[in-house]
């Protein structure tokens, strides 16, 4: 009996393409992704990629959706208070984005037709309406949370300052005398800022919730 020889390299698949594209985005940014670069990384010919994706944008959408799929949504199924659920979800979402900040601009376009992104939006909206928020409010809460979380992942506030005392002359910037210390405490500052903002956001929503007319 004849046996078919195994291919020397794994067969090309959507998952392999998405993994290679994600690695390229993480390392070099969105502009680094091209058919030529991906084909070289995967050891295949460029046209073979089109058997799985029609365009570069489709590939980037798939990479973005793979990141969305890593966000925990279980807190919306466990009967948690809506505020506690949003808090846990926000941290899970930010953690996923923190590992892949270069894909954030694609995610910022909205879920479109991406399955994981749509499941995320559906879970948040559903949890808010089940908690008693009117549909319009629930839509705005989903948008507000998305703006806040994606914005926090775009760049580091602390990382925007250089570790050089001379860059912040008190004569020009009288209140930035310690700004040069922020760079080495970037993670602490950014995580603290996220938690402070999230608490303020949820406090404000709680006040609005209490003011909702009884149904």
Short mmCIF file of C-alpha atoms in Angstrom, two decimals:
data_model
loop_
_atom_site.label_atom_id
_atom_site.label_comp_id
_atom_site.label_asym_id
_atom_site.label_seq_id
_atom_site.Cartn_x
_atom_site.Cartn_y
_atom_site.Cartn_z
CA UNK A 1 0.00 0.00 0.00
CA UNK A 2 1.29 3.41 -0.94
CA UNK A 3 1.48 6.01 1.80
CA UNK A 4 1.26 9.69 1.14
CA UNK A 5 4.34 11.57 2.29
CA UNK A 6 3.70 14.08 5.02
CA UNK A 7 4.28 17.68 4.01
CA UNK A 8 7.56 19.10 5.30
CA UNK A 9 5.76 22.16 6.62
CA UNK A 10 2.34 22.38 8.27
CA UNK A 11 -0.46 23.03 5.81
CA UNK A 12 -1.47 26.65 5.48
CA UNK A 13 -4.55 27.58 7.47
CA UNK A 14 -6.41 30.67 8.66
CA UNK A 15 -5.07 30.11 12.17
CA UNK A 16 -1.47 29.98 10.98
CA UNK A 17 -1.91 33.14 8.94
CA UNK A 18 -3.53 34.98 11.86
CA UNK A 19 -0.79 33.84 14.23
CA UNK A 20 1.96 35.01 11.87
CA UNK A 21 0.21 38.31 11.18
CA UNK A 22 -0.35 38.89 14.91
CA UNK A 23 3.32 38.30 15.64
CA UNK A 24 4.26 40.78 12.91
CA UNK A 25 1.83 43.40 14.22
CA UNK A 26 3.15 42.97 17.77
CA UNK A 27 6.76 43.30 16.66
CA UNK A 28 6.58 46.00 14.00
CA UNK A 29 3.09 47.51 13.84
CA UNK A 30 0.20 47.42 11.39
CA UNK A 31 2.13 48.78 8.44
CA UNK A 32 4.53 45.83 8.57
CA UNK A 33 1.81 43.40 7.49
CA UNK A 34 1.87 42.61 3.79
CA UNK A 35 1.25 39.56 1.65
CA UNK A 36 4.96 39.34 0.89
CA UNK A 37 6.04 39.49 4.53
CA UNK A 38 3.44 36.97 5.65
CA UNK A 39 4.19 34.57 2.83
CA UNK A 40 7.90 34.68 3.66
CA UNK A 41 7.22 34.09 7.36
CA UNK A 42 4.98 31.12 6.55
CA UNK A 43 7.20 29.68 3.85
CA UNK A 44 4.53 29.81 1.15
CA UNK A 45 3.79 31.75 -2.01
CA UNK A 46 1.91 35.02 -1.70
CA UNK A 47 -1.13 34.00 -3.78
CA UNK A 48 -1.79 31.02 -1.49
CA UNK A 49 -2.86 33.45 1.25
CA UNK A 50 -5.82 34.49 -0.88
CA UNK A 51 -7.34 31.04 -0.48
CA UNK A 52 -8.06 32.08 3.11
CA UNK A 53 -8.26 35.89 3.11
CA UNK A 54 -9.17 38.24 0.29
CA UNK A 55 -7.39 41.33 1.58
CA UNK A 56 -4.91 42.59 4.13
CA UNK A 57 -7.76 44.26 6.00
CA UNK A 58 -9.47 40.89 6.39
CA UNK A 59 -6.29 39.50 7.93
CA UNK A 60 -6.02 42.40 10.35
CA UNK A 61 -9.68 42.01 11.26
CA UNK A 62 -9.00 38.38 12.10
CA UNK A 63 -6.01 39.33 14.24
CA UNK A 64 -8.14 41.89 16.08
CA UNK A 65 -10.88 39.33 16.63
CA UNK A 66 -8.38 36.84 18.02
CA UNK A 67 -7.46 39.44 20.65
CA UNK A 68 -11.13 40.09 21.44
CA UNK A 69 -11.63 36.36 21.89
CA UNK A 70 -9.18 36.44 24.80
CA UNK A 71 -11.39 38.78 26.82
CA UNK A 72 -13.20 37.02 29.65
CA UNK A 73 -16.99 37.38 29.45
CA UNK A 74 -17.91 34.88 32.15
CA UNK A 75 -18.68 37.63 34.68
CA UNK A 76 -21.79 38.48 32.69
CA UNK A 77 -23.18 34.96 33.17
CA UNK A 78 -22.54 34.52 36.87
CA UNK A 79 -25.26 36.72 38.32
CA UNK A 80 -22.81 39.40 39.41
CA UNK A 81 -23.94 42.93 40.14
CA UNK A 82 -23.70 44.95 36.91
CA UNK A 83 -21.08 47.25 38.39
CA UNK A 84 -18.84 44.39 39.60
CA UNK A 85 -19.23 42.69 36.23
CA UNK A 86 -18.19 45.80 34.31
CA UNK A 87 -15.19 46.25 36.61
CA UNK A 88 -13.97 42.68 36.07
CA UNK A 89 -14.61 42.81 32.34
CA UNK A 90 -12.78 46.13 31.94
CA UNK A 91 -9.67 44.68 33.54
CA UNK A 92 -9.82 41.54 31.41
CA UNK A 93 -10.24 43.62 28.25
CA UNK A 94 -7.39 45.95 29.14
CA UNK A 95 -5.11 43.01 29.96
CA UNK A 96 -5.75 41.52 26.51
CA UNK A 97 -5.02 44.84 24.82
CA UNK A 98 -1.93 45.51 26.93
CA UNK A 99 -0.32 42.44 25.37
CA UNK A 100 -1.15 43.61 21.83
CA UNK A 101 -1.32 47.43 21.77
CA UNK A 102 -0.50 47.73 18.07
CA UNK A 103 -3.82 46.15 17.07
CA UNK A 104 -5.88 48.70 19.05
CA UNK A 105 -6.48 51.01 16.04
CA UNK A 106 -8.20 48.12 14.23
CA UNK A 107 -10.33 47.30 17.26
CA UNK A 108 -11.25 50.98 17.58
CA UNK A 109 -13.12 50.79 14.28
CA UNK A 110 -15.80 48.72 16.00
CA UNK A 111 -16.75 45.04 15.81
CA UNK A 112 -18.13 45.13 12.26
CA UNK A 113 -18.68 41.48 11.39
CA UNK A 114 -16.05 40.05 13.73
CA UNK A 115 -17.62 37.18 15.74
CA UNK A 116 -15.67 37.62 18.99
CA UNK A 117 -16.13 41.38 18.91
CA UNK A 118 -19.86 40.96 18.39
CA UNK A 119 -20.11 38.45 21.23
CA UNK A 120 -18.36 40.96 23.45
CA UNK A 121 -20.75 43.76 22.53
CA UNK A 122 -23.73 41.46 22.91
CA UNK A 123 -22.64 40.32 26.37
CA UNK A 124 -22.20 43.84 27.70
CA UNK A 125 -25.47 45.13 26.24
CA UNK A 126 -27.37 42.09 27.42
CA UNK A 127 -26.02 42.30 30.95
CA UNK A 128 -26.87 45.98 31.24
CA UNK A 129 -30.43 45.61 29.99
CA UNK A 130 -31.01 42.59 32.23
CA UNK A 131 -29.80 44.69 35.17
CA UNK A 132 -32.52 47.23 34.42
CA UNK A 133 -30.74 49.80 32.27
CA UNK A 134 -32.90 51.09 29.40
CA UNK A 135 -31.64 50.01 25.97
CA UNK A 136 -30.41 53.49 25.07
CA UNK A 137 -28.43 53.76 28.29
CA UNK A 138 -27.01 50.26 27.81
CA UNK A 139 -25.80 51.19 24.33
CA UNK A 140 -24.08 54.31 25.65
CA UNK A 141 -22.49 52.37 28.52
CA UNK A 142 -21.02 49.88 26.07
CA UNK A 143 -19.62 52.73 23.98
CA UNK A 144 -18.30 54.59 27.01
CA UNK A 145 -16.51 51.54 28.38
CA UNK A 146 -15.02 50.82 24.99
CA UNK A 147 -13.71 54.38 24.60
CA UNK A 148 -12.16 54.27 28.04
CA UNK A 149 -10.55 50.83 27.75
CA UNK A 150 -9.23 51.26 24.21
CA UNK A 151 -7.93 54.72 25.05
CA UNK A 152 -6.03 53.37 28.03
CA UNK A 153 -4.30 50.86 25.78
CA UNK A 154 -3.18 53.23 23.04
CA UNK A 155 -0.12 54.55 24.85
CA UNK A 156 1.49 54.94 28.25
CA UNK A 157 1.01 58.30 29.94
CA UNK A 158 4.09 57.79 32.10
CA UNK A 159 6.07 56.58 29.11
CA UNK A 160 5.54 59.94 27.47
CA UNK A 161 8.04 61.59 29.80
CA UNK A 162 11.80 61.17 29.42
CA UNK A 163 14.13 60.12 32.19
CA UNK A 164 16.05 63.38 32.10
CA UNK A 165 15.68 66.02 34.80
CA UNK A 166 17.03 68.75 32.52
CA UNK A 167 14.13 68.27 30.08
CA UNK A 168 11.72 69.92 32.51
CA UNK A 169 13.20 73.26 33.49
CA UNK A 170 11.21 74.66 36.47
CA UNK A 171 11.39 78.06 34.83
CA UNK A 172 9.26 76.72 31.99
CA UNK A 173 7.33 73.96 33.77
CA UNK A 174 7.05 74.86 37.45
CA UNK A 175 4.89 71.84 38.30
CA UNK A 176 6.85 69.15 36.46
CA UNK A 177 9.90 68.98 38.68
CA UNK A 178 9.43 65.26 39.28
CA UNK A 179 8.17 64.34 35.80
CA UNK A 180 11.47 62.69 34.88
CA UNK A 181 10.74 60.01 37.48
CA UNK A 182 7.55 58.88 35.75
CA UNK A 183 9.29 56.87 33.04
CA UNK A 184 10.73 54.34 35.49
CA UNK A 185 7.36 53.97 37.22
CA UNK A 186 5.34 53.65 34.06
CA UNK A 187 3.40 50.51 34.84
CA UNK A 188 2.51 51.65 38.35
CA UNK A 189 1.32 55.04 37.12
CA UNK A 190 -0.67 53.70 34.18
CA UNK A 191 -2.36 50.93 36.14
CA UNK A 192 -3.21 53.35 38.93
CA UNK A 193 -4.64 55.82 36.44
CA UNK A 194 -6.76 53.10 34.86
CA UNK A 195 -8.17 51.99 38.21
CA UNK A 196 -8.83 55.59 39.28
CA UNK A 197 -10.65 56.36 36.04
CA UNK A 198 -12.61 53.12 36.11
CA UNK A 199 -13.78 53.75 39.69
CA UNK A 200 -14.86 57.29 38.79
CA UNK A 201 -16.68 56.07 35.71
CA UNK A 202 -18.54 53.34 37.61
CA UNK A 203 -19.36 55.72 40.48
CA UNK A 204 -20.94 58.09 37.98
CA UNK A 205 -22.94 55.30 36.36
CA UNK A 206 -24.14 54.13 39.77
CA UNK A 207 -25.57 57.60 40.44
CA UNK A 208 -27.38 57.53 37.11
CA UNK A 209 -28.68 54.04 37.84
CA UNK A 210 -30.14 55.15 41.16
CA UNK A 211 -31.91 58.00 39.38
CA UNK A 212 -33.60 55.78 36.81
CA UNK A 213 -37.39 55.88 37.05
CA UNK A 214 -38.90 52.80 38.62
CA UNK A 215 -40.24 50.41 36.03
#
